[in-house]
Amino acid sequence: ATDSERLWQSLMEMARPGATPKGGVNRQALTDLDRQARDLFIEWCRAEGCSIRVDSIGNIFARRPGTDPNAAVVMTGSHLDTQPTGGKFDGCYGVMAGLEVIRTLNRHDIQTRAPLEVVAWTNEEGCRFAPCMMGSGVFTGQLSEHEMLHQTDTDGVSVADALDAIGYRGSDQVEREGIKAYFECHIEQGPILEDRETTIGVVIGALGQKWFDLTLTGQEAHAGPTPMSLRKDALLGAAEITQAINTIAMRHPPHGRGTVGVLQLHPGSRNVIPGQVKMTIDMRHFDAETLAQMAEELQQAVTDSCQRHGLSAELTPAADFAPEHFAESCVSAVRQAAERLGTSHLDIVSGAGHDAIFMGRIAPAGMIFVPCENGISHNEIENAAATDLHTGCNVLLYAMLEQAGL
Amino acid sequence: ATDSERLWQSLMEMARPGATPKGGVNRQALTDLDRQARDLFIEWCRAEGCSIRVDSIGNIFARRPGTDPNAAVVMTGSHLDTQPTGGKFDGCYGVMAGLEVIRTLNRHDIQTRAPLEVVAWTNEEGCRFAPCMMGSGVFTGQLSEHEMLHQTDTDGVSVADALDAIGYRGSDQVEREGIKAYFECHIEQGPILEDRETTIGVVIGALGQKWFDLTLTGQEAHAGPTPMSLRKDALLGAAEITQAINTIAMRHPPHGRGTVGVLQLHPGSRNVIPGQVKMTIDMRHFDAETLAQMAEELQQAVTDSCQRHGLSAELTPAADFAPEHFAESCVSAVRQAAERLGTSHLDIVSGAGHDAIFMGRIAPAGMIFVPCENGISHNEIENAAATDLHTGCNVLLYAMLEQAGL
Ligand SMILES: NC(=O)NCCC(=O)O
Ligand SMILES: NC(=O)NCCC(=O)O
């Protein structure tokens, strides 16, 4: 089995570049802090005898050869970049767990038939450069390499220039065909495992996502002299639609999600009736048809509210990801590994996007979730128990061995 | 009667300092643009033979003597400062109408028994320095002169220093006792007169106001992995409370008002459930008891929503003005003037705060409203018809003459 202490130590060391006073990590993609983390990762992989390749979008592939030169590779990985208010585990855990698998095999002198490869994907978080999951998106052909290299941050720096600046614009051609399996360990980023007192989430797939931008326009007017009956208060529409989104998601349990995360009022003055509201809508479901129906219900709610409050609306799609159903081969490899280890587990659907989801489009993929404290992530107080992280890493080891063969 | 053309010309000339490309005026209190407007006003008043006094908060009093040295003064006025996105009429109309009354009397060589006085109050809008109606508040003893002089703008400049900088920190003692009447012409800033196709609003009083700040705290969490049933979404509470505020106001027609003008989400990210919402609440009513009851209903709505959504709340008062009932002597002077002129009129309650409301606390006061286009003010597109402004000015003339005597 893997070494709990060594895994924890690696996580703590990897949390240093960009460490924040509150115990979190602020290491945004393609910054010099990201370079430090990448350099460290490569140093550790080289020490384990791995060969390193870096592709044109900066994804790092560390390979441990197998005994059969014709065997298809078994991959694992995640990302080293963080949110501005990130924690120590989101992403980093998946990369360190992969490294720990290789270290364990090296210490025990175990050869696998298939080669193993640990990947650190570029810019999963998408904070500095949109969109998220950029590296895996380009690798899997889901995102255009050309377009992604031209994306810029708020200072106008392009991805291409940022890669050059930190020396990670690679030239290795890494083949995307013939991948046997891709696994990814990740903290759950949600409350379900903790709520059910379960250590391992066997991730069977991921929710589809439909994101929208909505602008509601009424008439701004003075809050005092304008009678209630003569108002066109855009916020009243927004309030109704926010509640409708919640109701729609609740109508489609357990996988329905509906969230308004951004809501901006214009002009935003105490004694002025809001003339315009801009808001974002995030809807998710595991079933593509249901998700489409939820979007229709949203459209209807917007129409109804506009009519009731004399508003006009502009509803535009901002993102659209189909639900992902992971390959049975990988899902059962994870489930069986958990059973063999005798650890508590339950099938779970990832509510969030992950690099594994893009990988699932070109190869069998699976994920291993472990609980995180109070389900909190993207927050400096993000935390996870060393024993859970260790158990997840052991599940990864067993699942990879099962796929790679001895 | 007054001279429509001359009144309009004065309004257009007075709109030059701070004129914006879109036809509005940005002339915030105690700026050099405000000084230019003040200088112009004083120049025009001196040309009419008025004596000028400036008090310690910068209010300007232009007096035309009466024939009876013992007669109590009849005052009128309003303010020359504007919102950052102000129009040409809000405030300025009341000052120019007062000047037009004096010009008319001079042209027709009419002496009044009581002296007449036109006031330009300092900082009615309260944008650069809080609170609004500062000049009339200090004059009437409703606001502390000492505190007001120490209020600062966002650059840290105090009212005292700003007054010094433009040369308007006066030293004249202007008596607040023994005022016979105060009248103020103002655009309605609301849609009622236009809606009822009426020229003159006989203002019988003003709505009481209770302002609150509300902070709702839930738990921020990732929008994807967090099931609906395990959320503490502060925005759902805010949406419910926003609707409750609307319902409460609607339950108390025709004077009930309830407005949420500011609503800020934390952290305000597309895929994060809002953990905290800060919002402002503005409630108004003409009846003090009803207004108190509305505030209680608000408190209940907050408690209910918090319970339903697992939130905590902090509701704090931000302002509290009692309803104002204007003195019958002034109200009927305005109403009779409108009748004598044969113009359409209706009794109306001011939904907004005005300098006249503070004046009403120390003297008989009344207001004359004229329609403004689409009820819009605090907006560069604010507009009013020259004929309506002229009619309002004639009503002011008659009302002042009635109170001042010939
Ligand atoms: N894992 C993660 O935070 N992904 C971001 C995209 C999403 O909202 O699902
Ligand atoms: N007249 C005016 O805009 N007053 C501002 C205070 C209020 O909201 O009533």
Short mmCIF file of N, CA, C and O in Angstrom, two decimals, chain B residues 174-211:
data_model
loop_
_atom_site.label_atom_id
_atom_site.label_comp_id
_atom_site.label_asym_id
_atom_site.label_seq_id
_atom_site.Cartn_x
_atom_site.Cartn_y
_atom_site.Cartn_z
N VAL B 174 -28.44 83.89 10.53
CA VAL B 174 -29.76 84.04 9.93
C VAL B 174 -30.77 83.44 10.91
O VAL B 174 -30.69 82.28 11.27
N GLU B 175 -31.72 84.29 11.33
CA GLU B 175 -32.67 83.86 12.37
C GLU B 175 -33.62 82.80 11.80
O GLU B 175 -34.15 82.93 10.71
N ARG B 176 -33.83 81.76 12.62
CA ARG B 176 -34.73 80.71 12.19
C ARG B 176 -36.12 80.88 12.83
O ARG B 176 -37.01 80.09 12.56
N GLU B 177 -36.24 81.87 13.71
CA GLU B 177 -37.55 82.07 14.36
C GLU B 177 -38.38 83.07 13.54
O GLU B 177 -37.83 83.87 12.77
N GLY B 178 -39.68 83.01 13.74
CA GLY B 178 -40.59 84.00 13.17
C GLY B 178 -40.65 83.98 11.66
O GLY B 178 -40.71 85.03 11.02
N ILE B 179 -40.60 82.82 11.07
CA ILE B 179 -40.77 82.72 9.61
C ILE B 179 -42.27 82.52 9.36
O ILE B 179 -42.89 81.63 9.94
N LYS B 180 -42.81 83.35 8.50
CA LYS B 180 -44.25 83.29 8.25
C LYS B 180 -44.62 82.07 7.43
O LYS B 180 -45.60 81.37 7.70
N ALA B 181 -43.80 81.80 6.39
CA ALA B 181 -44.10 80.68 5.49
C ALA B 181 -42.87 80.36 4.66
O ALA B 181 -42.05 81.25 4.38
N TYR B 182 -42.74 79.08 4.32
CA TYR B 182 -41.70 78.66 3.38
C TYR B 182 -42.37 77.85 2.28
O TYR B 182 -43.10 76.90 2.57
N PHE B 183 -42.13 78.24 1.03
CA PHE B 183 -42.67 77.49 -0.11
C PHE B 183 -41.51 76.95 -0.95
O PHE B 183 -40.44 77.58 -1.00
N GLU B 184 -41.74 75.84 -1.59
CA GLU B 184 -40.69 75.30 -2.47
C GLU B 184 -41.34 74.70 -3.71
O GLU B 184 -42.20 73.83 -3.62
N CYS B 185 -40.92 75.22 -4.87
CA CYS B 185 -41.33 74.61 -6.14
C CYS B 185 -40.36 73.49 -6.46
O CYS B 185 -39.14 73.63 -6.27
N HIS B 186 -40.87 72.38 -6.97
CA HIS B 186 -39.98 71.25 -7.30
C HIS B 186 -40.66 70.41 -8.37
O HIS B 186 -41.88 70.33 -8.43
N ILE B 187 -39.84 69.78 -9.21
CA ILE B 187 -40.42 68.77 -10.09
C ILE B 187 -40.84 67.60 -9.22
O ILE B 187 -40.25 67.33 -8.17
N GLU B 188 -41.88 66.89 -9.66
CA GLU B 188 -42.46 65.84 -8.82
C GLU B 188 -41.49 64.70 -8.56
O GLU B 188 -41.53 64.08 -7.50
N GLN B 189 -40.63 64.39 -9.53
CA GLN B 189 -39.72 63.23 -9.43
C GLN B 189 -40.48 61.92 -9.38
O GLN B 189 -39.95 60.91 -8.92
N GLY B 190 -41.72 61.95 -9.82
CA GLY B 190 -42.53 60.73 -9.84
C GLY B 190 -43.55 60.85 -10.95
O GLY B 190 -43.63 61.88 -11.64
N PRO B 191 -44.34 59.81 -11.16
CA PRO B 191 -45.20 59.72 -12.35
C PRO B 191 -46.65 60.13 -12.14
O PRO B 191 -47.45 60.04 -13.07
N ILE B 192 -47.01 60.56 -10.93
CA ILE B 192 -48.44 60.68 -10.63
C ILE B 192 -49.11 61.83 -11.41
O ILE B 192 -50.15 61.64 -12.04
N LEU B 193 -48.51 63.03 -11.39
CA LEU B 193 -49.14 64.17 -12.08
C LEU B 193 -49.29 63.86 -13.58
O LEU B 193 -50.35 64.12 -14.17
N GLU B 194 -48.23 63.32 -14.15
CA GLU B 194 -48.28 62.97 -15.58
C GLU B 194 -49.38 61.95 -15.82
O GLU B 194 -50.19 62.09 -16.75
N ASP B 195 -49.41 60.93 -14.97
CA ASP B 195 -50.40 59.86 -15.09
C ASP B 195 -51.81 60.42 -15.00
O ASP B 195 -52.72 59.95 -15.67
N ARG B 196 -52.00 61.47 -14.17
CA ARG B 196 -53.33 62.03 -13.98
C ARG B 196 -53.54 63.29 -14.82
O ARG B 196 -54.55 63.98 -14.67
N GLU B 197 -52.60 63.57 -15.71
CA GLU B 197 -52.70 64.72 -16.62
C GLU B 197 -53.03 66.01 -15.87
O GLU B 197 -53.94 66.75 -16.24
N THR B 198 -52.28 66.24 -14.80
CA THR B 198 -52.51 67.39 -13.93
C THR B 198 -51.24 68.22 -13.87
O THR B 198 -50.14 67.66 -13.85
N THR B 199 -51.39 69.55 -13.83
CA THR B 199 -50.23 70.43 -13.88
C THR B 199 -49.62 70.69 -12.50
O THR B 199 -48.40 70.74 -12.35
N ILE B 200 -50.49 70.90 -11.51
CA ILE B 200 -49.97 71.31 -10.20
C ILE B 200 -50.27 70.27 -9.13
O ILE B 200 -51.42 69.84 -8.96
N GLY B 201 -49.24 69.87 -8.42
CA GLY B 201 -49.41 69.05 -7.24
C GLY B 201 -49.38 69.94 -6.01
O GLY B 201 -48.39 70.63 -5.78
N VAL B 202 -50.50 69.96 -5.27
CA VAL B 202 -50.56 70.70 -4.01
C VAL B 202 -50.04 69.73 -2.94
O VAL B 202 -50.72 68.78 -2.56
N VAL B 203 -48.82 69.98 -2.49
CA VAL B 203 -48.16 68.98 -1.63
C VAL B 203 -48.65 69.16 -0.19
O VAL B 203 -48.42 70.19 0.42
N ILE B 204 -49.33 68.15 0.32
CA ILE B 204 -49.91 68.25 1.68
C ILE B 204 -48.95 67.72 2.73
O ILE B 204 -49.19 67.87 3.92
N GLY B 205 -47.89 67.08 2.30
CA GLY B 205 -46.92 66.53 3.27
C GLY B 205 -45.97 65.59 2.58
O GLY B 205 -45.91 65.56 1.34
N ALA B 206 -45.25 64.84 3.36
CA ALA B 206 -44.24 63.94 2.79
C ALA B 206 -44.24 62.62 3.55
O ALA B 206 -44.50 62.58 4.77
N LEU B 207 -43.96 61.57 2.81
CA LEU B 207 -43.91 60.24 3.41
C LEU B 207 -42.81 60.17 4.48
O LEU B 207 -41.74 60.75 4.31
N GLY B 208 -43.09 59.47 5.57
CA GLY B 208 -42.03 59.10 6.50
C GLY B 208 -41.15 58.05 5.86
O GLY B 208 -41.58 57.33 4.94
N GLN B 209 -39.91 57.98 6.28
CA GLN B 209 -38.96 57.03 5.69
C GLN B 209 -38.27 56.24 6.78
O GLN B 209 -37.84 56.80 7.79
N LYS B 210 -38.16 54.94 6.58
CA LYS B 210 -37.31 54.10 7.42
C LYS B 210 -36.38 53.34 6.50
O LYS B 210 -36.82 52.60 5.63
N TRP B 211 -35.09 53.58 6.68
CA TRP B 211 -34.09 52.88 5.88
C TRP B 211 -33.38 51.85 6.75
O TRP B 211 -33.13 52.11 7.93
#
